[in-house]
Short mmCIF file of C-alpha atoms in Angstrom, two decimals:
data_model
loop_
_atom_site.label_atom_id
_atom_site.label_comp_id
_atom_site.label_asym_id
_atom_site.label_seq_id
_atom_site.Cartn_x
_atom_site.Cartn_y
_atom_site.Cartn_z
CA MET A 1434 107.74 127.13 49.05
CA ALA A 1435 104.00 126.45 49.03
CA ASP A 1436 103.90 127.04 52.80
CA VAL A 1437 105.56 130.43 52.35
CA VAL A 1438 103.08 131.39 49.61
CA THR A 1439 100.17 130.33 51.83
CA HIS A 1440 101.43 132.24 54.88
CA HIS A 1441 102.30 135.49 53.10
CA GLY A 1442 99.40 135.23 50.67
CA ARG A 1443 96.88 135.29 53.50
CA LEU A 1444 98.36 138.60 54.66
CA ALA A 1445 98.33 140.21 51.20
CA ASP A 1446 95.60 141.75 49.08
CA LEU A 1447 96.89 140.14 45.88
CA VAL A 1448 99.23 137.20 45.23
CA VAL A 1449 101.55 137.64 42.23
CA LEU A 1450 103.40 134.59 40.91
CA PRO A 1451 105.43 133.75 37.81
CA LYS A 1452 103.92 131.35 35.30
CA PRO A 1453 104.75 127.78 36.40
CA GLN A 1454 107.20 125.81 34.26
CA ARG A 1455 105.57 122.46 33.53
CA GLU A 1456 108.56 120.91 31.81
CA ARG A 1457 110.70 121.48 34.93
CA ASN A 1458 107.85 120.97 37.44
CA LEU A 1459 108.52 124.34 39.06
CA GLY A 1460 105.84 126.47 40.64
CA GLN A 1461 102.92 124.04 40.48
CA GLY A 1462 102.72 123.66 44.28
CA SER A 1463 103.06 127.40 44.84
CA LEU A 1464 100.32 128.16 42.34
CA ARG A 1465 98.03 125.55 43.87
CA ALA A 1466 98.67 127.01 47.35
CA ALA A 1467 97.96 130.54 46.12
CA LEU A 1468 94.71 129.53 44.43
CA TYR A 1469 93.26 127.25 47.09
CA ALA A 1470 94.83 128.17 50.44
CA THR A 1471 95.14 131.96 50.52
CA GLY A 1472 91.61 133.13 49.77
CA ARG A 1473 93.08 135.99 47.73
CA PRO A 1474 93.06 136.85 44.03
CA VAL A 1475 96.07 135.55 42.11
CA MET A 1476 97.84 137.23 39.19
CA ILE A 1477 100.12 135.02 37.10
CA CYS A 1478 102.90 136.90 35.30
CA PRO A 1479 103.96 135.86 31.80
CA THR A 1480 107.42 134.45 31.16
CA GLU A 1481 108.57 137.43 29.08
CA THR A 1482 110.94 139.62 31.04
CA ARG A 1483 110.07 142.95 29.45
CA PRO A 1484 106.55 144.29 29.08
CA GLU A 1485 105.54 146.19 26.00
CA GLU A 1486 106.11 149.94 26.08
CA ASP A 1487 102.42 150.78 26.55
CA PHE A 1488 101.79 148.04 29.14
CA ALA A 1489 99.51 149.16 31.99
CA ARG A 1490 98.95 152.60 30.56
CA HIS A 1491 95.22 152.11 31.23
CA ILE A 1492 93.98 149.88 34.04
CA ALA A 1493 90.42 149.05 35.09
CA ILE A 1494 89.59 147.46 38.42
CA GLY A 1495 86.05 146.28 38.92
#
């Protein structure tokens, strides 16, 4: 999976990944690949499935 993240991440403007699960050792390699091999910014999503109602009502990009 880390190879897929690296390949597609290099073609994207932003890499979005779920928060890795340490207790099950899932996602650590993908996160490492996104951070160190893509050269792109990485956004890690929280584990909650539903955002709050006012989530992303105001966004600032600098």
